[in-house]
Tab-separated table of C-alpha atoms and ligand atoms in Angstrom:
chain	number	residue	atom	x	y	z
A	1	MET	CA	4.748	-5.938	-3.974
A	2	LEU	CA	1.788	-5.293	-6.362
A	3	GLU	CA	1.730	-8.954	-7.390
A	4	VAL	CA	1.528	-10.077	-3.731
A	5	GLN	CA	-1.180	-7.518	-2.981
A	6	ARG	CA	-3.183	-8.869	-5.933
A	7	ARG	CA	-2.808	-12.446	-4.671
A	8	LEU	CA	-3.850	-11.393	-1.160
A	9	ARG	CA	-7.037	-9.862	-2.554
A	10	THR	CA	-8.062	-13.083	-4.305
A	11	ALA	CA	-6.727	-15.712	-1.873
A	12	ARG	CA	-9.198	-18.164	-0.324
A	13	HIS	CA	-6.935	-19.449	2.477
A	14	VAL	CA	-3.708	-17.675	3.476
A	15	VAL	CA	-1.093	-19.367	5.654
A	16	VAL	CA	1.301	-17.065	7.480
A	17	PHE	CA	4.401	-18.954	8.594
A	18	THR	CA	6.688	-16.973	10.894
A	19	GLY	CA	10.145	-17.310	12.438
A	20	ALA	CA	12.410	-15.420	14.768
A	21	GLY	CA	12.879	-12.550	12.255
A	22	VAL	CA	9.298	-11.359	12.793
A	23	SER	CA	10.090	-10.632	16.451
A	24	ALA	CA	13.577	-9.208	15.840
A	25	GLU	CA	12.272	-5.656	15.595
A	26	SER	CA	10.575	-6.075	18.970
A	27	GLY	CA	14.064	-6.520	20.411
A	28	ILE	CA	13.968	-10.338	20.676
A	29	PRO	CA	17.241	-11.644	19.280
A	30	THR	CA	17.209	-14.397	16.635
A	31	PHE	CA	19.578	-17.313	17.186
A	32	ARG	CA	21.897	-15.801	14.643
A	33	ASP	CA	22.133	-12.398	16.342
A	34	ALA	CA	25.230	-11.813	18.444
A	35	LEU	CA	24.416	-12.356	22.117
A	36	SER	CA	25.970	-10.503	25.018
A	37	GLY	CA	27.230	-11.356	28.469
A	38	LEU	CA	27.206	-14.930	29.736
A	39	TRP	CA	25.313	-16.111	26.653
A	40	SER	CA	27.902	-14.865	24.163
A	41	ARG	CA	30.066	-17.817	25.215
A	42	PHE	CA	27.418	-20.389	24.251
A	43	ASP	CA	25.939	-21.623	21.010
A	44	PRO	CA	22.160	-21.168	21.527
A	45	ALA	CA	21.479	-24.378	19.625
A	46	ALA	CA	23.679	-26.233	22.130
A	47	LEU	CA	21.622	-24.859	25.045
A	48	ALA	CA	18.364	-25.925	23.422
A	49	THR	CA	18.677	-29.660	24.060
A	50	ALA	CA	17.525	-32.139	26.713
A	51	GLU	CA	21.136	-33.230	27.042
A	52	ALA	CA	22.246	-29.712	28.009
A	53	PHE	CA	19.424	-29.484	30.573
A	54	ARG	CA	20.390	-32.843	32.101
A	55	LYS	CA	24.022	-31.760	32.318
A	56	ASP	CA	23.488	-28.255	33.700
A	57	PRO	CA	19.821	-27.434	34.482
A	58	ALA	CA	20.612	-24.050	36.088
A	59	LEU	CA	22.494	-22.872	33.007
A	60	VAL	CA	19.702	-23.853	30.608
A	61	TRP	CA	16.884	-22.595	32.882
A	62	GLY	CA	18.752	-19.299	33.347
A	63	TRP	CA	19.071	-18.928	29.567
A	64	TYR	CA	15.318	-19.456	29.082
A	65	GLU	CA	14.442	-17.137	31.972
A	66	TRP	CA	16.611	-14.484	30.310
A	67	ARG	CA	14.705	-15.054	27.066
A	68	ARG	CA	11.355	-14.948	28.902
A	69	ALA	CA	12.378	-11.644	30.518
A	70	ARG	CA	13.195	-10.206	27.078
A	71	VAL	CA	9.794	-11.281	25.757
A	72	LEU	CA	7.892	-9.886	28.764
A	73	ALA	CA	9.636	-6.545	28.261
A	74	ALA	CA	8.869	-6.506	24.516
A	75	ALA	CA	5.801	-5.376	22.596
A	76	PRO	CA	4.404	-6.586	19.258
A	77	ASN	CA	5.818	-4.648	16.317
A	78	ALA	CA	4.204	-3.448	13.083
A	79	ALA	CA	4.662	-6.881	11.488
A	80	HIS	CA	2.714	-8.699	14.232
A	81	LEU	CA	-0.015	-6.041	14.038
A	82	ALA	CA	-0.223	-6.249	10.237
A	83	ILE	CA	-0.648	-10.047	10.396
A	84	ALA	CA	-3.502	-9.628	12.880
A	85	GLU	CA	-5.111	-7.070	10.551
A	86	LEU	CA	-4.637	-9.377	7.548
A	87	ALA	CA	-6.482	-12.121	9.456
A	88	ARG	CA	-9.495	-9.799	9.640
A	89	ARG	CA	-9.392	-9.018	5.912
A	90	VAL	CA	-9.014	-12.402	4.177
A	91	PRO	CA	-11.647	-15.167	4.131
A	92	ARG	CA	-9.401	-17.577	6.056
A	93	LEU	CA	-5.953	-17.224	7.644
A	94	SER	CA	-3.918	-19.840	9.507
A	95	LEU	CA	-0.999	-18.524	11.519
A	96	ILE	CA	1.813	-21.007	12.090
A	97	THR	CA	4.802	-19.836	14.109
A	98	GLN	CA	8.136	-21.323	15.070
A	99	ASN	CA	8.448	-18.630	17.719
A	100	VAL	CA	8.168	-19.385	21.401
A	101	ASP	CA	7.142	-15.840	22.334
A	102	ASP	CA	3.523	-14.632	22.587
A	103	LEU	CA	3.784	-11.488	20.473
A	104	HIS	CA	1.303	-12.713	17.839
A	105	GLU	CA	-1.291	-13.263	20.563
A	106	ARG	CA	-0.591	-9.869	22.099
A	107	ALA	CA	-1.030	-8.306	18.630
A	108	GLY	CA	-4.568	-9.724	18.534
A	109	CYS	CA	-4.246	-13.118	16.818
A	110	ALA	CA	-6.515	-15.450	18.751
A	111	GLU	CA	-5.483	-18.733	17.162
A	112	VAL	CA	-1.774	-19.344	16.771
A	113	ILE	CA	-0.277	-22.714	15.880
A	114	HIS	CA	2.920	-22.893	17.946
A	115	LEU	CA	5.121	-25.541	16.353
A	116	HIS	CA	7.929	-25.122	18.868
A	117	GLY	CA	5.968	-24.588	22.078
A	118	SER	CA	6.028	-21.533	24.318
A	119	LEU	CA	8.275	-19.862	26.865
A	120	HIS	CA	5.140	-19.353	28.948
A	121	ALA	CA	4.101	-23.000	29.371
A	122	PRO	CA	6.774	-24.714	31.503
A	123	ARG	CA	6.342	-28.386	32.327
A	124	CYS	CA	8.003	-31.108	34.358
A	125	PHE	CA	11.121	-32.687	32.853
A	126	ALA	CA	10.309	-35.951	34.699
A	127	CYS	CA	6.514	-36.442	34.568
A	128	THR	CA	5.841	-33.972	31.651
A	129	ARG	CA	2.784	-32.446	33.377
A	130	PRO	CA	2.351	-28.656	33.054
A	131	TYR	CA	3.843	-26.706	35.957
A	132	ALA	CA	1.065	-26.168	38.515
A	133	GLY	CA	2.856	-23.294	40.258
A	134	VAL	CA	3.312	-19.703	39.166
A	135	LEU	CA	6.697	-18.642	37.870
A	136	PRO	CA	8.014	-15.459	39.455
A	137	LEU	CA	8.685	-12.580	37.092
A	138	PRO	CA	12.167	-13.268	35.776
A	139	ASP	CA	14.712	-10.951	37.298
A	140	VAL	CA	17.594	-11.233	34.915
A	141	GLY	CA	19.776	-8.419	33.716
A	142	GLU	CA	21.514	-7.942	30.395
A	143	GLU	CA	24.262	-10.319	31.438
A	144	GLY	CA	21.978	-13.244	32.280
A	145	SER	CA	22.676	-15.686	35.058
A	146	ARG	CA	22.360	-19.323	36.110
A	147	ILE	CA	19.050	-20.034	37.883
A	148	GLU	CA	17.996	-23.271	39.586
A	149	PRO	CA	14.714	-24.436	37.962
A	150	PRO	CA	11.681	-24.803	40.227
A	151	ARG	CA	10.450	-28.262	41.225
A	152	CYS	CA	7.267	-29.999	40.071
A	153	LEU	CA	4.586	-29.718	42.753
A	154	ARG	CA	3.477	-33.284	42.040
A	155	CYS	CA	6.616	-35.378	41.560
A	156	ASN	CA	9.411	-32.997	42.593
A	157	GLY	CA	11.040	-33.336	39.159
A	158	ARG	CA	12.788	-30.321	37.651
A	159	ILE	CA	10.643	-27.902	35.671
A	160	ARG	CA	11.805	-27.348	32.094
A	161	PRO	CA	10.834	-24.716	29.514
A	162	GLY	CA	7.762	-25.681	27.471
A	163	VAL	CA	9.604	-25.394	24.179
A	164	VAL	CA	10.644	-28.007	21.636
A	165	TRP	CA	14.340	-28.716	21.880
A	166	PHE	CA	16.566	-29.953	19.076
A	167	GLY	CA	16.133	-33.707	18.743
A	168	GLU	CA	12.566	-33.661	20.138
A	169	SER	CA	9.369	-34.285	18.179
A	170	LEU	CA	6.994	-31.456	17.462
A	171	PRO	CA	3.765	-31.410	19.512
A	172	GLU	CA	1.271	-33.638	17.678
A	173	ARG	CA	-1.806	-31.446	17.412
A	174	PRO	CA	-0.037	-28.226	16.216
A	175	TRP	CA	1.956	-30.224	13.651
A	176	ARG	CA	-1.203	-31.912	12.351
A	177	ASP	CA	-3.013	-28.551	12.119
A	178	ALA	CA	-0.016	-26.966	10.357
A	179	LEU	CA	0.151	-29.764	7.775
A	180	ALA	CA	-3.583	-29.527	7.112
A	181	ALA	CA	-3.352	-25.741	6.633
A	182	ALA	CA	-0.308	-26.043	4.323
A	183	ARG	CA	-2.138	-28.620	2.179
A	184	ASP	CA	-5.258	-26.475	1.892
A	185	CYS	CA	-3.929	-22.935	1.404
A	186	ASP	CA	-3.570	-21.120	-1.909
A	187	LEU	CA	-1.081	-18.530	-0.626
A	188	LEU	CA	1.664	-18.881	1.988
A	189	LEU	CA	3.656	-15.983	3.393
A	190	SER	CA	6.929	-17.141	4.974
A	191	ILE	CA	8.130	-14.307	7.186
A	192	GLY	CA	11.469	-13.913	8.991
A	193	THR	CA	12.551	-17.527	8.937
A	194	SER	CA	15.791	-19.009	7.657
A	195	GLY	CA	13.974	-22.226	6.729
A	196	LEU	CA	16.777	-24.285	8.259
A	197	VAL	CA	14.993	-25.871	11.208
A	198	MET	CA	13.337	-29.172	10.274
A	199	PRO	CA	10.659	-30.426	10.122
A	200	ALA	CA	9.017	-26.965	10.396
A	201	ALA	CA	10.753	-25.865	7.203
A	202	GLN	CA	8.686	-28.444	5.282
A	203	ILE	CA	5.571	-26.299	5.671
A	204	PRO	CA	6.308	-23.872	2.777
A	205	ARG	CA	7.494	-26.794	0.634
A	206	ILE	CA	4.258	-28.709	1.190
A	207	ALA	CA	2.188	-25.635	0.332
A	208	ARG	CA	4.227	-25.124	-2.861
A	209	GLN	CA	3.836	-28.793	-3.864
A	210	GLN	CA	0.061	-28.466	-3.496
A	211	GLY	CA	0.082	-25.523	-5.911
A	212	ALA	CA	0.037	-22.580	-3.480
A	213	ALA	CA	2.037	-19.441	-4.220
A	214	VAL	CA	4.844	-18.943	-1.685
A	215	VAL	CA	6.054	-15.457	-0.767
A	216	HIS	CA	9.135	-14.859	1.398
A	217	VAL	CA	9.544	-11.720	3.480
A	218	ASN	CA	13.100	-11.629	4.749
A	219	LEU	CA	16.099	-9.336	5.174
A	220	HIS	CA	17.920	-11.798	2.914
A	221	ALA	CA	15.868	-12.991	-0.050
A	222	GLU	CA	17.565	-15.910	-1.739
A	223	VAL	CA	14.918	-18.517	-2.507
A	224	ASP	CA	14.600	-19.526	-6.170
A	225	GLY	CA	11.215	-20.117	-7.732
A	226	ASP	CA	9.197	-18.211	-5.121
A	227	ILE	CA	8.297	-14.554	-4.771
A	228	CYS	CA	10.738	-12.747	-2.457
A	229	LEU	CA	10.157	-9.410	-0.775
A	230	GLN	CA	13.481	-8.322	0.628
A	231	GLY	CA	13.523	-6.084	3.684
A	232	SER	CA	12.336	-5.847	7.246
A	233	ALA	CA	9.038	-7.499	8.151
A	234	ALA	CA	7.889	-4.507	10.225
A	235	GLU	CA	8.327	-2.240	7.218
A	236	LEU	CA	7.064	-4.521	4.447
A	237	LEU	CA	3.957	-6.063	6.019
A	238	PRO	CA	2.061	-2.791	6.638
A	239	ARG	CA	2.900	-1.842	3.027
A	240	LEU	CA	1.461	-5.141	1.798
A	241	LEU	CA	-1.832	-4.133	3.425
A	242	GLY	CA	-1.594	-0.783	1.696
A	243	ASP	CA	-1.264	1.104	5.006
B	301	NAD	P1	16.464	-17.962	12.430
B	301	NAD	O1	17.135	-17.250	13.535
B	301	NAD	O2	17.057	-19.221	11.885
B	301	NAD	O3	16.349	-16.979	11.177
B	301	NAD	C1	15.805	-15.705	11.294
B	301	NAD	C2	15.501	-15.237	9.876
B	301	NAD	O4	14.856	-13.989	9.991
B	301	NAD	C3	16.741	-15.046	9.003
B	301	NAD	O5	16.479	-15.611	7.735
B	301	NAD	C4	16.887	-13.521	8.912
B	301	NAD	O6	17.404	-13.121	7.657
B	301	NAD	C5	15.447	-13.083	9.070
B	301	NAD	N1	15.276	-11.778	9.684
B	301	NAD	C6	15.962	-11.243	10.742
B	301	NAD	N2	15.465	-10.038	11.054
B	301	NAD	C7	14.435	-9.807	10.197
B	301	NAD	C8	13.521	-8.751	10.020
B	301	NAD	N3	13.561	-7.649	10.793
B	301	NAD	N4	12.591	-8.839	9.032
B	301	NAD	C9	12.538	-9.932	8.222
B	301	NAD	N5	13.381	-10.974	8.346
B	301	NAD	C10	14.317	-10.917	9.317
B	301	NAD	O7	14.962	-18.180	12.872
B	301	NAD	P2	13.965	-19.371	12.612
B	301	NAD	O8	13.953	-19.676	11.156
B	301	NAD	O9	12.714	-18.984	13.293
B	301	NAD	O10	14.593	-20.637	13.334
B	301	NAD	C11	15.256	-20.589	14.567
B	301	NAD	C12	14.614	-21.328	15.736
B	301	NAD	O11	14.866	-20.525	16.857
B	301	NAD	C13	13.125	-21.506	15.692
B	301	NAD	O12	12.843	-22.808	16.022
B	301	NAD	C14	12.569	-20.601	16.801
B	301	NAD	O13	11.666	-21.320	17.637
B	301	NAD	C15	13.741	-20.278	17.657
B	301	NAD	N6	13.772	-18.857	18.101
B	301	NAD	C16	12.616	-18.227	18.463
B	301	NAD	C17	12.647	-16.903	18.872
B	301	NAD	C18	11.351	-16.248	19.280
B	301	NAD	O14	10.445	-16.916	19.758
B	301	NAD	N7	11.202	-14.928	19.097
B	301	NAD	C19	13.854	-16.210	18.910
B	301	NAD	C20	15.023	-16.891	18.555
B	301	NAD	C21	14.965	-18.212	18.134
């Protein structure tokens, strides 16, 4: 902890790289958490594909509307707030997230690099243009349900969630910005991510190769060669700031 605090005090450019674990304590389940109701019968990774959407759009849209409802009902936790505070204290901070929620923004981070898109930016599955309509507030209970996706107001194609599915490329601009930040930083904090989803998981590796110190904050700390702070992000991050 003291070593990381020392590095934070002297860092020129900090990259904060977050995953689902940073939002877990806001009540947003990670993919590896047990799910309830309808969703407990599905592998989340199998729902997060274009193939699944083509086969059963109402099932996949219903799953994402359930997730959007969870996010709308959630609030940023102490980890999101500590990252926003850190951004005010260091000379430069780039925040790269794999999360599709908006809890970093709601905690006060103005610029967030979303590598995997957002639950709040649906677009057309056919013509790819952003949805021009307004989504109703999702009305989905704990059990979840199948929901027919709305139609594109321009081409009548089905609207899909604005997230990156398995097998799809990352959005160009965020990926370019993330690579540039990883190559430039001198300290990278990797928070609440299993580091299994590629190519996002390359970001800490690139930073390490360029000579940056890499610090993991995770319930399970198992990475050799880096600094690991084991525990919950909401508890550890405020302590890192000395609060
Ligand atoms: P993951 O589910 O693979 O791993 C979560 C990691 O967080 C694990 O290593 C776990 O040990 C750790 N963790 C769990 N609770 C924690 C806590 N309280 N404090 C610190 N660490 C904690 O998540 P991932 O690596 O982000 O990859 C999964 C993919 O799923 C990503 O692409 C992401 O877009 C997507 N996803 C996003 C959300 C979200 O937006 N909130 C939620 C679920 C999944």
